[in-house]
Every structure is written in structure tokens, then in C-alpha cells.
Amino acid sequence: MTHSGTTKPKGPIAAAPEKIPITLIVNGAEAKLSVAPWTTLLDALRDYLDLTGTKKGCDHGQCGACTVLVDGRRINSCLTLAVMKEGAEVTTVEGLARNGELHPLQQAFIDHDAFQCGYCTSGQICSAAGLIAEGKAKTADEIRELMSGNICRCGAYPNIVAAIQQAMGRS
Amino acid sequence: MASYIGSATSRVDGRAKVTGEAKYAGEFNVSGLVHGYVVDSPIPKGRIVRIDTSGALGVAGVIDVLTHSNRPTMADKDDAYKDEVAPEKGSPYRPLYDDRIQFTGQPVALVLAEDWETARVAASLVKIEYQKEPHVTDLQAERARAYAIDVPEKPRGDAEKAFASAAISHAAEYSIPTEHHNPMELFASTAIWENGQLTVYDKTQGVQNVQQYLCKVFKLQPNAVRVMSPYMGGGFGAGLRPQYQVVLAVLGANALKRPVRVVLTRAQMYALGYRPASIERLALGASSDGLLESMQHEAIAVTSQFEEFARNDTGWGNLLYKSPNAKFGHKLVKLDLPTSSDMRAPGAATGVYALECAMDELAIALKTDPVQLRLQCYSDRHQGEDLPYTSKQLRECYRQGAEAFGWDKRNAEPRSMRDGSELVGWGMASGVWEALQVPATVRIVLTANGHAEVATAASDIGTGTYTIMAQVAADMLGLPIDNISVKLGDSTLPQCPVEGGSWIASSVCNAIANTARAVRGDLLELAKATKDSPLAGAGVDDVALIDGKIVSKQDAGRAVPIASAMQSGKAERITREEINQPSEDKSHARNVHSAIFAEVKVDEEIGIIRVMRVVKAVAAGRILNPKTAHSQVMGGVVWGIGMALHEETLYDHRFGRVMNANIAEYHVPVNADIHDIKVIFVDEPDEMVNPLGIKGLGEIGIVGVAAAIANAVYHATGKRVRDLPITLDKVIEFV
Amino acid sequence: MIPFQYTRASDVADAIKQIAADPSAKFIAGGTNLLDLIKYDVATPTRLIDISRLPLGNVEETANGGVLIGALVPNTDLAYHPLIEARYPLLSRSILAGASQQLRNMASTGGNLVQRTRCFYFYDATTPCNKREPGSGCSAIDGINRINAILGTSQSCIATHPSDMCVALAVLEAIVHVTGPAGARTIALADFHRLPDNTPQIDTNLEPDEIITAIELPAKGFSTNYSYLKIRDRLSYAFALVSVAAALELDGDTIKEARVALGGVAHKPWRSPAAEVVLRGQRADASTFANAADILLRGARGFGHNDFKIGLARRAIVRTLSQAARGTPQSISDKKIR
């Protein structure tokens, strides 16, 4: 008995389409790049713009490590095609500090030890920035629920909630 | 100057992590980088009959496709593939070595392309034909084939007879499913050849383990290979052994003479190691006044067909409870899966779960409070070795934990406590782990400007190693912590074993103390050489380094600034490197202990379980940094909650495949699942375990937590669930 | 993953023209489900037509007292829209019970309707699955089927529709506005999703060359007595084992109007007119609710791992109707089920 292993595309493979030039405003600066249709915003940031602060933890919208702010809203950059965000304003973890001074959330994450390995941290912080901007979370329960799209395998959740509460108090 | 040791110091690598500056293994964007994408086997067992790579090679941007038939050379002996922590018995898996398929998800081809997305596209065009062979992946179905292996614990008395004649007894089987580590960072390696030197950025818990492995597998000279892991996005044991992507990255770099990065997908990480599923049988017999007469614990766990991985699941009762009769056994079942591996508190997370649930059941049979039963059976000696402990403040853990939790308000009757539509359950358990030490070497370079670099080839996998090393070095050298830089995660640094087993803090910090003493000796010599030295005649242990000065311990007025000593001796730098060898003293047992108290609320009709509170009281010797220590134990508690309620790798045994090989359907706790976690560190001075009294914290956080929750669920509902995870359908009979 | 071309639609007519010209093309809006499936080699479109910039992002009141929601309104915006929060809070709650805030920020209203099942075998391109590869067989029936359907199943498929939002839309009797080459038409939500029968590869009655333009909510919003209860294997960011949307109109203790739908149990949001008939005119109490539950679950059948869902759904229905009757809807963030 034999078994044909890999997935079979339904038709012939098209020649790789031309790369598409796009412009993004990344952390306040204009970034011009050429991407394939299937290049995700995450891969564009990490591989094309060398902004590796945004992390790839699953590439399927299951972990939240890739969270960035697009036009002020938190999204999963792994499930976003770069080409679809032409002209958009993207804020990554690298864009939060101002003139060397940490964003209140960044400082709060350090103060409350809201991370261990650090790999989910960029996504947590960007997600928290989005959460504060949304203004929907007031109680600890609400923060927990609205931060549940960011998995922390090290288990820093209570400290993450405390850090967000500290930053909320300041903003 | 106040001591840094024992103070709640923020992580010294915190800024790098919150700004995104910390670089992980797959983030070194060197020029000319080639991206590899792995094609993995959809079948669990068989042979590769044919591989057609023409479709993939036809995609613009694809450089090559490596398979077992065209890869560069690799070693052909098992020894070459045995890493520092490989199981003693068996033949380690060899990536891309030959046509044999040994497990689902095994790599069978590596597509190399100019960018990652092209490699991914091309990977779906590699056509592979397999000859399938019958496979087995089901522990329960195969348990009759289990074979016994040796366990370190010798039997005592006649456990079976004592069990049979015990006034009160309890025997039951508990099971834990396969679990996967799922660190947030995907496994990744970047291999770069430059001027005859191979540099590899790898996601690993042991850079020197990987370096030595690569030297053997690729027959390279040790000085030609450097492995780096400055940051690691979570390990939990998954990165103790070299993983296959590092071999593939080097194969690619060897084949192309270009830098190659290989990053696994989340799904592919389910073909790495895992916590083996296990079935644990406990049989406890007690006298009517609640003293253990007999303790039997047998485990059956999973390993691969080609290696024998096992950890001690069954001996933990010997550390906790007195019992004149005891018997332990461990069996393995070989399945067509990757080799199982260490995962946070290997052996203890599972074995202590079963033991502590069984103790709860025995307490119920005895109509005794579960804390009281543990105190009645408390052992001040290691029962198996008949040794005293260097320290054991477990009684204090029970006391402080119970007090913080409010255990005295518990109504022992199951289903007696409620909050509206929810039943409330309070459960407890004990936790235990080993206080291990391994040989480790630390180098200190002290420069005349009062800065010191402290280096060893350990990794900080999120545990806080950078921070505690800086604290200890700052205290030992009498410098502000900002003047200390710590270098880790580089195989060219002084020798250090893999970061695992909770042994790094004690091993490395005691090595810092040794090296700092040597530095102090050098400084003293320089100071004594100055004219009219106030330290004339002092020995190295008569002085301390405090506030940038070499100070006499007898008379703080007699001091020489470090800077002036170095200046007058014309020493720009002092470089010292010392090893710390673990004590050879076998006269005491060395362990870390804890008590866990948990509150669950269970909806009476629907069965939703919420863990509202956990108190974990830990006795682990000296706590170097209460802040990072708290995080580490809290994280362990979160793992315990996941183990109790959520985590399970689901196999379809017909296909021999993991069906939830992702992080959406392999459930780990999310923020909403975690409520109040209180961590207490019980004071436990211990100068015998090692000079600094450090015991380690990485494992103890998880141990016993799942049992405390299972016991709380029983107390809430009257329903005893003995197979993890405890899902709502196991708690409630839905007719 | 296979390569695909990317084009943008300039308006709805252009979108229809483009998709009609290329049967292997797919529309992309939020992309949260489609890109996921493409990366797993489950969806294999050779062209993506970007409709995200079409002017379908408004929420507006209709002449007959209802609300018309543009197909591209992001899930979050819809959930927090003042009109929806005030008049259709059941819809708000159901949306916020699904996915994560990041995903809800991206996912569109129309896309939510056409998201595909989470059946493990559908997602694993190496295993037989009739939905993914018609005729290959259903692996779930004798496989790992904890998350699979108990109602409306067929011999060829036991997949569920994973949406939370659609369960509320079913209760609200939403109307789906679509446009195709033949012009615009509407589809009642109840008729939008299909049962698997022997064509499980077809999830909905939307034609391949049609585009969803809007969702219309009739005036009746049940804003006083409603609840959405979602039961899952962790407390957030997981798909439903069972979910219940319930809406009541009460006259004192008597039920004037009742609607109930189930999620996570069938290939579509599950409603039963007969179950709602036994609620109307009756006292709003547990025994009435239990009668309705029995009817809703008539014909339910488990496949091993998911047997428990039948009993779980029964209790969840009673509980959710009780919450609705009391006017104390299930909280999204406080996980206690009251």
C-alpha cells in the first residue's frame, strides 16, 4: 500500500506573480517595499523591514504574539496580507518608546515582571495598548477577557493584568 | 550598600524584551540568508519510496531541495547523535538520514529558497511516495506490551502483604495524557559559515550541548563551531536536546555555502519531544489511626521505538511519607512516535499528581483532614536512602499555606460548600523536587573602571538567569548592579551544562562566588603591594569587596578602593575563571518542597470549572530574587492549572497523527483562566546544600498543582476524576 | 500553500465581475479564516480579490425600524456600535464571545457568516474529509469528534459551523443581502447555511459568484430579555462545545415570544420552530424551558466523544432561557454562569 503524502494543488502552479510595491507608515516613518501577494504583514515586518520585535508564535491567529496596531487598532499581523494594508499606519513594539523613554506599558511590564522568556511580550504590550485605546476594560475580569487573545506560556498573566492596571492608572 | 541577593530586582534584560530589541534564534537577518522550509512525513511508519522535487525546483527563487538521498554527509554512528542529555539506551533519531519513517512529522525534505514564503510554496510541491508499515501509537491499547525498567528505589518490607492487611486502603489508577511544551517561540536555527567558522543561532537550552552534537554529527573541529542562544522564547525542556531543525540548517549551509535559517511551524513542533502519556497505579494502606503501612506506585509511560526515555515517576513518596513497606515499578511502552522528553518537572509533575490524589483519597477513607494525614505521615528522612535532609521546611509550607488560604474554614464534606449555582471545592497537595547541582564554570573580567563582565555558557530561557547572576556578582564584587554585564548563551563561554532540572541557579551562582573569591584574592594581592597597605597581612577570606572597596572584615576602616589597587598594580583588568563542583557529600538528601492549596468553583449543572485561588508555599532554600522567583513559581502554577484542566495532545491512532497540532485546539490556559495566585517562600536557610544555600525553582512550581485542583474538584462535586485533563464532561454525568 | 494572484475590487459590480471570471478566485475581507486555511493547504484559491475597501462599512437604521449592517463592518465595531448595544445586545454579546479582540478587529460581518468549520480533519489536509475533498470519506465519525455535531449530521459529515455571531443572528431572524451577476437578492439567515447531507463541501446557499453586501436586522431586538451562553474547554479564546442564544418577550411571567438557537452542535445555527411554539404562552419557568430543550434536541445523536453535548446542551438551554427570563444575561468577562 502506498500513500501519497503532501497536499496536491488542484491545478498547475502559476508562475510566481510579480511583487507588488506598497507603502506603509511604520512607527511614524514611511516604508516602501515590494511584497508577494501572500506576504503577511508579520513577514513583511520581520523579514523585509528587519523589525523582529513583532513575533511569530503560530502564524495562524492562535497565540497573539504577532499583535501590532494598524491605524490604532490591535490586529494579528500573521493573518493580514501586507498588500491589503497599503497606506496604513502600523505601530510595532519598536515604535512605542519615545526618545529613549519607555512607553508606560513597557515600564509597567518591567515593574511587574509581566514576562519571563519575552517572546509573547511585544504582542502583549501592543495588545494592551490597543485595549487601553478601546476603553472597554475597566475591571480585572474585563482585562483578563480582553487580553485572552495573547497567550503567555510562561504564565505571567496575573503580572500582565497588574502591569496594564498600572499603565491605565497613568494614562 | 544593601545586598542585591534577596532583593526584588527587575530583570536586567527587561528593557531588551519590552522594546523588541532582544533577538531570538530566527531573527538574525544576515545578508545572503537562505530560508529553509521543512517537508514532513504524513505517515508514522514506513519507507520513502520516491521523492519528486522537480515541481519545487521549478519555482523561481528555489535554490535546492535536500532529502536523504542528496544531502551532504553526516556521521553514520549512533554515538555521534548522542547528545549530553540523550537517553542512555537506544539509537537517537538522525534527521534526513535515510528512507526510514519512524514517526509522523519526521522531516523528509528541506526546501531552500531565497525567501521563506517561496520555500513554503515550493514545499507543497514536493511529491513523496511512501511504503506504509503498520504502526502503534496508543498507550492504553498497547499497555500489555509494557516492559519493566530498573528504578532507583529498592523495595522495603512486603508492600503487598501490608496492603492486604491494612485497616484502611486505597488503590486506583490515574492517567495523564501526552502533553506538548508549546513554548511561544517556534524552534529555529540560523547557520552561518564565515571564513571556515560555523556560527549557529539556535533555540536551545544548552549551547554547548548543541555545539558538541554538531561537531560529532558533521565531523567538525570544536573550535570551528560556535552556537549562540542569547535569548530563548521558552524552553520547558523542549530545548534540552538538539532539535532537528539545527541539523537541517547546518545541512543547508553545508550544501549551499550560504547562511541558512530553518524555522519550524507550530504543527511541526508536535514531532519534537513531549511529556509521555502515563498510567500511574497507586496502592496505599494505612493503620486505622492514619499511619501509612504500605506504599506502592507503578508507572507505565511512553517512549519511542528507537530510544528509551524514562524519568522517575514513582519514587517521590519516599521523600514525603514514612511507610515501613514500599514498592515501586516503572514500565515503558514503545510506540511509533518521536522519543518522549523532559517537560517541566519530568516524572514529578505526573508521579506526584497521582501520589497526591491517592493521598487525598486515603484521607477521605480515613475521615482525616488531608493536611493532617500528611503531617501524620511526614518523614524527616529520605525513606528510600534513609538519609536526613540538608533542610526540609515542608511542615512550615503546610502551615503557612493553610493559614494564607484559610484552610481551617473548610467543611470536609464534599458538596458542602457553595456560592450560588456553583459548588466550591478546596483541595491541597504536596510538591517535591530535587535540589540539583552540576559542574559549571564562570569567568569574571573586572576592569579598572569598576565594571565586571560575568560569563558562562548557560542560557536564560526566561527563568531570570541574567538577573540573578548580575545580583550575585554585584554583591560578591562590591559593585553596583549596573556595572555588571552578564554574558550567556554562547558556546565559546566557560563550560556550563544545559539549563534544566532547576540546577542552573545553584550551579552558576556558586561558581560566581568561587570566581569572585579568586578575583578578590588578586585584588588583595594588589592592595597589599601598595605602600603601607592597611590590608597588610590579610588573607582572602579576611576581606570582602564592598562599595567598590577591598575592606577588612574585622575593621571596616581598613580598606583600599578597588580602583586604586588596580591602578597602583598597573592592572587594567583581572580575569578569573573558576569551576563549581557539586558537593560529593552523600550523607544528606537535597530536595525542595511545597504545599499547594486550591479553590475551584464548579457550576453544578454545566460543569464549568474555574480555579479561583491557588496558594503555593515553597521551601527552596535561599531566594535570590523574590520578584523573578515569584514569577517562576506562579508560571509553574499556571502550568499546573493547564495540566489539570486543559492540556491534552489528541492522537488519531488510525493515522498515528496528532489531530490538535496547533495552539488553538491544544488548550493552554489563557488570561481569563487565571485568577488569584499567591506564592509564599518559606524561610529555609541551608548552608549544607551548597555554600549559597540555593535550591532552584524551575520545576517545583508545577509539582502537585494538578493534584490540588483534582482534589478540590472532588471536594466541590463528590466526583473523583482520575484521568487528566478534568473536562466538564468528566465531572458531570450528562444523561 | 500555493501561490495566488492579488487584485482589488473597485466596487461591488467589479467584485462580481472578477469572481465570475475566475472560478478559483476567492474574496478576501478580514482574512482571518481564509488566510489560516490557505496556510494549512485547506483552501487553494489561485486569486484573491480584495473587497476590504468597498464601501460596505456602515451601520444604519432602516425605514421599518431595523438596522442594516454593511458586510465589511468589523466584528468589534458591530459589537460596540451604540445601535447594536442598545437594541440588539444579544448580537453584541455573541460577537464578543468569539475569537479574540485582535481577530474581531479584523473579521468582517460578512466573513463571519462564511467562516468554515474547525473540524480537526477538515483542517488536516492529509486525512480524508468529505468537506475538503468530496468523496474521500469522513474521518470524524469514528475519530476525535469532541467538537463535532450532534444535530443535522449526515453519513458524510458531522462538522459544525463555528460562528457565535450567527447563532444570535439566527435568533434575531437576520436577513442576508447578497448581490450577484443576476442582481441583488436576500436570504433569510435560517436558509443561509446548509446541512451537510451528501454535499458537505457546500457550506451555504450563497452562490460562488455572489457577494454578501449587508445583514439586515428586523426591528425586534429583544433588548430586555436575552442571553448568550457559550460553553467551551477553557474560559476564553476557544470555540464553543455548545452555545445558546435565547431571546424572550414576556408579559409578566408569561412568554409572549421566544427564540432559541444553538451553536457548536450542527452544520448551521440550530433552531426549532416547534420548540419556540411550546414556549409561547407558557410560564417562563424551568419546566417550560426543559420542554423546549427536549424539542430542540429531538433527533440529537452523538458519535462517542461528543455524546455529552446532548445533555450539556439541554442544561445550557434551560439555563440560558432562565437568564433571559430574569433579564440577567450571561456576562462576557465574569465567567460565572448565574
Short mmCIF file of N, CA, C and O in Angstrom, two decimals, chain B residues 46-115:
data_model
loop_
_atom_site.label_atom_id
_atom_site.label_comp_id
_atom_site.label_asym_id
_atom_site.label_seq_id
_atom_site.Cartn_x
_atom_site.Cartn_y
_atom_site.Cartn_z
N GLY B 46 7.21 3.59 8.03
CA GLY B 46 7.35 3.04 6.69
C GLY B 46 8.65 3.47 6.05
O GLY B 46 9.64 3.73 6.74
N ARG B 47 8.60 3.53 4.74
CA ARG B 47 9.80 3.89 3.97
C ARG B 47 9.42 4.92 2.93
O ARG B 47 8.30 4.92 2.42
N ILE B 48 10.36 5.74 2.58
CA ILE B 48 10.18 6.64 1.45
C ILE B 48 10.50 5.84 0.20
O ILE B 48 11.58 5.25 0.08
N VAL B 49 9.57 5.78 -0.74
CA VAL B 49 9.79 5.03 -1.97
C VAL B 49 10.37 5.94 -3.05
O VAL B 49 11.29 5.56 -3.78
N ARG B 50 9.82 7.13 -3.12
CA ARG B 50 10.19 8.01 -4.23
C ARG B 50 9.97 9.46 -3.79
O ARG B 50 9.00 9.76 -3.11
N ILE B 51 10.87 10.32 -4.21
CA ILE B 51 10.68 11.75 -3.96
C ILE B 51 10.84 12.48 -5.28
O ILE B 51 11.85 12.29 -5.97
N ASP B 52 9.85 13.27 -5.60
CA ASP B 52 9.92 14.07 -6.83
C ASP B 52 10.00 15.54 -6.42
O ASP B 52 9.02 16.11 -5.94
N THR B 53 11.17 16.12 -6.62
CA THR B 53 11.36 17.51 -6.21
C THR B 53 11.29 18.47 -7.40
O THR B 53 11.53 19.66 -7.24
N SER B 54 10.94 17.92 -8.56
CA SER B 54 11.02 18.76 -9.77
C SER B 54 10.06 19.96 -9.69
O SER B 54 10.42 21.06 -10.09
N GLY B 55 8.86 19.71 -9.16
CA GLY B 55 7.90 20.81 -9.07
C GLY B 55 8.43 21.93 -8.18
O GLY B 55 8.33 23.12 -8.52
N ALA B 56 9.02 21.54 -7.07
CA ALA B 56 9.55 22.55 -6.14
C ALA B 56 10.73 23.28 -6.76
O ALA B 56 10.85 24.51 -6.65
N LEU B 57 11.60 22.53 -7.41
CA LEU B 57 12.79 23.15 -8.00
C LEU B 57 12.42 24.10 -9.14
O LEU B 57 13.20 24.98 -9.49
N GLY B 58 11.21 23.88 -9.69
CA GLY B 58 10.77 24.74 -10.78
C GLY B 58 10.27 26.11 -10.34
O GLY B 58 10.04 26.99 -11.17
N VAL B 59 10.11 26.29 -9.06
CA VAL B 59 9.60 27.58 -8.58
C VAL B 59 10.75 28.59 -8.54
O VAL B 59 11.82 28.30 -7.99
N ALA B 60 10.51 29.74 -9.13
CA ALA B 60 11.55 30.77 -9.14
C ALA B 60 11.93 31.13 -7.72
O ALA B 60 11.06 31.33 -6.87
N GLY B 61 13.21 31.19 -7.44
CA GLY B 61 13.68 31.53 -6.10
C GLY B 61 14.06 30.32 -5.27
O GLY B 61 14.69 30.45 -4.22
N VAL B 62 13.70 29.11 -5.75
CA VAL B 62 14.11 27.91 -5.03
C VAL B 62 15.54 27.56 -5.43
O VAL B 62 15.87 27.54 -6.62
N ILE B 63 16.39 27.31 -4.45
CA ILE B 63 17.80 27.03 -4.73
C ILE B 63 18.06 25.54 -4.75
O ILE B 63 18.77 25.03 -5.61
N ASP B 64 17.47 24.82 -3.82
CA ASP B 64 17.74 23.38 -3.76
C ASP B 64 16.68 22.74 -2.86
O ASP B 64 16.01 23.43 -2.08
N VAL B 65 16.55 21.43 -3.01
CA VAL B 65 15.72 20.66 -2.10
C VAL B 65 16.58 19.52 -1.59
O VAL B 65 17.05 18.69 -2.38
N LEU B 66 16.81 19.49 -0.29
CA LEU B 66 17.63 18.43 0.29
C LEU B 66 16.74 17.30 0.79
O LEU B 66 15.71 17.54 1.42
N THR B 67 17.15 16.07 0.49
CA THR B 67 16.46 14.90 1.01
C THR B 67 17.54 13.94 1.51
O THR B 67 18.74 14.24 1.41
N HIS B 68 17.11 12.77 1.99
CA HIS B 68 18.12 11.82 2.48
C HIS B 68 19.04 11.37 1.36
O HIS B 68 20.15 10.93 1.60
N SER B 69 18.58 11.48 0.11
CA SER B 69 19.40 10.93 -0.98
C SER B 69 20.39 11.94 -1.57
O SER B 69 21.29 11.55 -2.27
N ASN B 70 20.25 13.21 -1.26
CA ASN B 70 21.22 14.16 -1.83
C ASN B 70 21.83 15.09 -0.80
O ASN B 70 22.47 16.07 -1.16
N ARG B 71 21.62 14.80 0.45
CA ARG B 71 22.13 15.72 1.49
C ARG B 71 23.65 15.59 1.61
O ARG B 71 24.22 14.57 1.24
N PRO B 72 24.31 16.61 2.17
CA PRO B 72 25.72 16.50 2.48
C PRO B 72 25.96 15.39 3.52
O PRO B 72 25.01 14.94 4.18
N THR B 73 27.20 15.02 3.69
CA THR B 73 27.48 13.88 4.56
C THR B 73 27.25 14.20 6.04
O THR B 73 27.41 15.33 6.48
N MET B 74 26.88 13.15 6.72
CA MET B 74 26.68 13.21 8.17
C MET B 74 27.28 11.95 8.76
O MET B 74 27.50 10.97 8.05
N ALA B 75 27.51 11.99 10.06
CA ALA B 75 28.07 10.82 10.74
C ALA B 75 27.14 9.62 10.60
O ALA B 75 25.92 9.78 10.47
N ASP B 76 27.71 8.42 10.64
CA ASP B 76 26.87 7.23 10.47
C ASP B 76 26.86 6.35 11.71
O ASP B 76 26.44 5.21 11.66
N LYS B 77 27.34 6.88 12.81
CA LYS B 77 27.33 6.09 14.05
C LYS B 77 26.42 6.73 15.09
O LYS B 77 26.36 7.94 15.21
N ASP B 78 25.73 5.89 15.86
CA ASP B 78 24.83 6.38 16.90
C ASP B 78 25.50 7.36 17.86
O ASP B 78 24.90 8.35 18.27
N ASP B 79 26.74 7.04 18.23
CA ASP B 79 27.43 7.86 19.21
C ASP B 79 27.45 9.34 18.84
O ASP B 79 27.37 10.21 19.70
N ALA B 80 27.57 9.58 17.55
CA ALA B 80 27.66 10.97 17.09
C ALA B 80 26.36 11.74 17.39
O ALA B 80 26.38 12.95 17.54
N TYR B 81 25.27 11.02 17.47
CA TYR B 81 23.96 11.67 17.64
C TYR B 81 23.52 11.69 19.10
O TYR B 81 22.44 12.17 19.43
N LYS B 82 24.35 11.10 19.96
CA LYS B 82 24.01 11.08 21.40
C LYS B 82 24.44 12.41 22.00
O LYS B 82 25.62 12.70 22.12
N ASP B 83 23.47 13.19 22.40
CA ASP B 83 23.82 14.48 23.00
C ASP B 83 23.96 14.30 24.50
O ASP B 83 23.71 13.22 25.04
N GLU B 84 24.32 15.39 25.16
CA GLU B 84 24.57 15.41 26.61
C GLU B 84 23.42 14.82 27.43
O GLU B 84 23.64 14.23 28.47
N VAL B 85 22.20 15.00 26.98
CA VAL B 85 21.06 14.53 27.77
C VAL B 85 20.25 13.45 27.04
O VAL B 85 19.11 13.20 27.38
N ALA B 86 20.85 12.81 26.05
CA ALA B 86 20.15 11.73 25.34
C ALA B 86 19.94 10.55 26.29
O ALA B 86 20.73 10.33 27.20
N PRO B 87 18.85 9.80 26.07
CA PRO B 87 18.67 8.59 26.88
C PRO B 87 19.87 7.66 26.70
O PRO B 87 20.48 7.63 25.63
N GLU B 88 20.18 6.92 27.76
CA GLU B 88 21.33 6.02 27.67
C GLU B 88 21.12 4.95 26.61
O GLU B 88 22.04 4.59 25.89
N LYS B 89 19.91 4.42 26.57
CA LYS B 89 19.66 3.29 25.66
C LYS B 89 18.98 3.75 24.38
O LYS B 89 18.09 4.59 24.41
N GLY B 90 19.42 3.17 23.28
CA GLY B 90 18.73 3.41 22.02
C GLY B 90 19.59 4.12 21.00
O GLY B 90 20.76 4.44 21.23
N SER B 91 18.99 4.33 19.83
CA SER B 91 19.65 4.99 18.71
C SER B 91 18.94 6.31 18.46
O SER B 91 17.81 6.32 18.00
N PRO B 92 19.61 7.43 18.73
CA PRO B 92 18.92 8.71 18.53
C PRO B 92 18.46 8.89 17.10
O PRO B 92 19.08 8.37 16.16
N TYR B 93 17.39 9.64 16.96
CA TYR B 93 16.87 9.95 15.64
C TYR B 93 17.91 10.77 14.85
O TYR B 93 18.54 11.68 15.39
N ARG B 94 18.06 10.44 13.56
CA ARG B 94 19.00 11.17 12.70
C ARG B 94 18.21 11.88 11.62
O ARG B 94 17.66 11.24 10.72
N PRO B 95 18.18 13.19 11.66
CA PRO B 95 17.34 13.93 10.70
C PRO B 95 17.83 13.77 9.27
O PRO B 95 19.03 13.88 9.00
N LEU B 96 16.92 13.50 8.39
CA LEU B 96 17.19 13.41 6.95
C LEU B 96 18.28 12.39 6.63
O LEU B 96 19.01 12.53 5.65
N TYR B 97 18.36 11.35 7.46
CA TYR B 97 19.47 10.42 7.31
C TYR B 97 19.21 9.36 6.24
O TYR B 97 20.03 9.15 5.36
N ASP B 98 18.04 8.70 6.32
CA ASP B 98 17.78 7.65 5.35
C ASP B 98 16.30 7.61 5.00
O ASP B 98 15.57 8.55 5.31
N ASP B 99 15.86 6.53 4.36
CA ASP B 99 14.50 6.45 3.84
C ASP B 99 13.49 5.96 4.88
O ASP B 99 12.31 5.80 4.58
N ARG B 100 13.95 5.69 6.10
CA ARG B 100 13.05 5.14 7.11
C ARG B 100 12.18 6.23 7.73
O ARG B 100 12.68 7.29 8.10
N ILE B 101 10.89 5.94 7.87
CA ILE B 101 9.99 6.84 8.59
C ILE B 101 9.71 6.22 9.96
O ILE B 101 9.23 5.10 10.06
N GLN B 102 10.01 6.99 11.01
CA GLN B 102 9.87 6.48 12.37
C GLN B 102 8.75 7.15 13.15
O GLN B 102 8.34 6.66 14.19
N PHE B 103 8.26 8.28 12.65
CA PHE B 103 7.14 8.96 13.33
C PHE B 103 6.53 9.99 12.40
O PHE B 103 7.21 10.53 11.52
N THR B 104 5.26 10.25 12.62
CA THR B 104 4.58 11.30 11.86
C THR B 104 5.24 12.64 12.15
O THR B 104 5.56 12.94 13.30
N GLY B 105 5.41 13.42 11.11
CA GLY B 105 6.01 14.73 11.29
C GLY B 105 7.51 14.74 11.16
O GLY B 105 8.15 15.78 11.24
N GLN B 106 8.08 13.55 10.93
CA GLN B 106 9.52 13.45 10.71
C GLN B 106 9.90 14.24 9.45
O GLN B 106 9.23 14.14 8.43
N PRO B 107 10.98 15.03 9.49
CA PRO B 107 11.36 15.76 8.28
C PRO B 107 11.83 14.81 7.19
O PRO B 107 12.57 13.87 7.46
N VAL B 108 11.35 15.06 5.97
CA VAL B 108 11.77 14.21 4.85
C VAL B 108 12.42 15.03 3.73
O VAL B 108 13.07 14.47 2.86
N ALA B 109 12.23 16.32 3.76
CA ALA B 109 12.90 17.17 2.77
C ALA B 109 13.02 18.57 3.33
O ALA B 109 12.22 18.99 4.18
N LEU B 110 14.04 19.28 2.85
CA LEU B 110 14.24 20.68 3.24
C LEU B 110 14.31 21.50 1.96
O LEU B 110 15.22 21.31 1.15
N VAL B 111 13.34 22.37 1.79
CA VAL B 111 13.33 23.25 0.62
C VAL B 111 14.11 24.51 0.98
O VAL B 111 13.87 25.12 2.03
N LEU B 112 15.06 24.87 0.13
CA LEU B 112 15.90 26.04 0.38
C LEU B 112 15.62 27.08 -0.69
O LEU B 112 15.71 26.79 -1.89
N ALA B 113 15.26 28.28 -0.26
CA ALA B 113 14.86 29.31 -1.22
C ALA B 113 15.34 30.67 -0.76
O ALA B 113 15.76 30.85 0.38
N GLU B 114 15.22 31.62 -1.68
CA GLU B 114 15.71 32.98 -1.40
C GLU B 114 14.86 33.68 -0.34
O GLU B 114 15.32 34.60 0.32
N ASP B 115 13.59 33.31 -0.23
CA ASP B 115 12.80 33.85 0.88
C ASP B 115 11.91 32.76 1.44
O ASP B 115 11.68 31.72 0.82
#
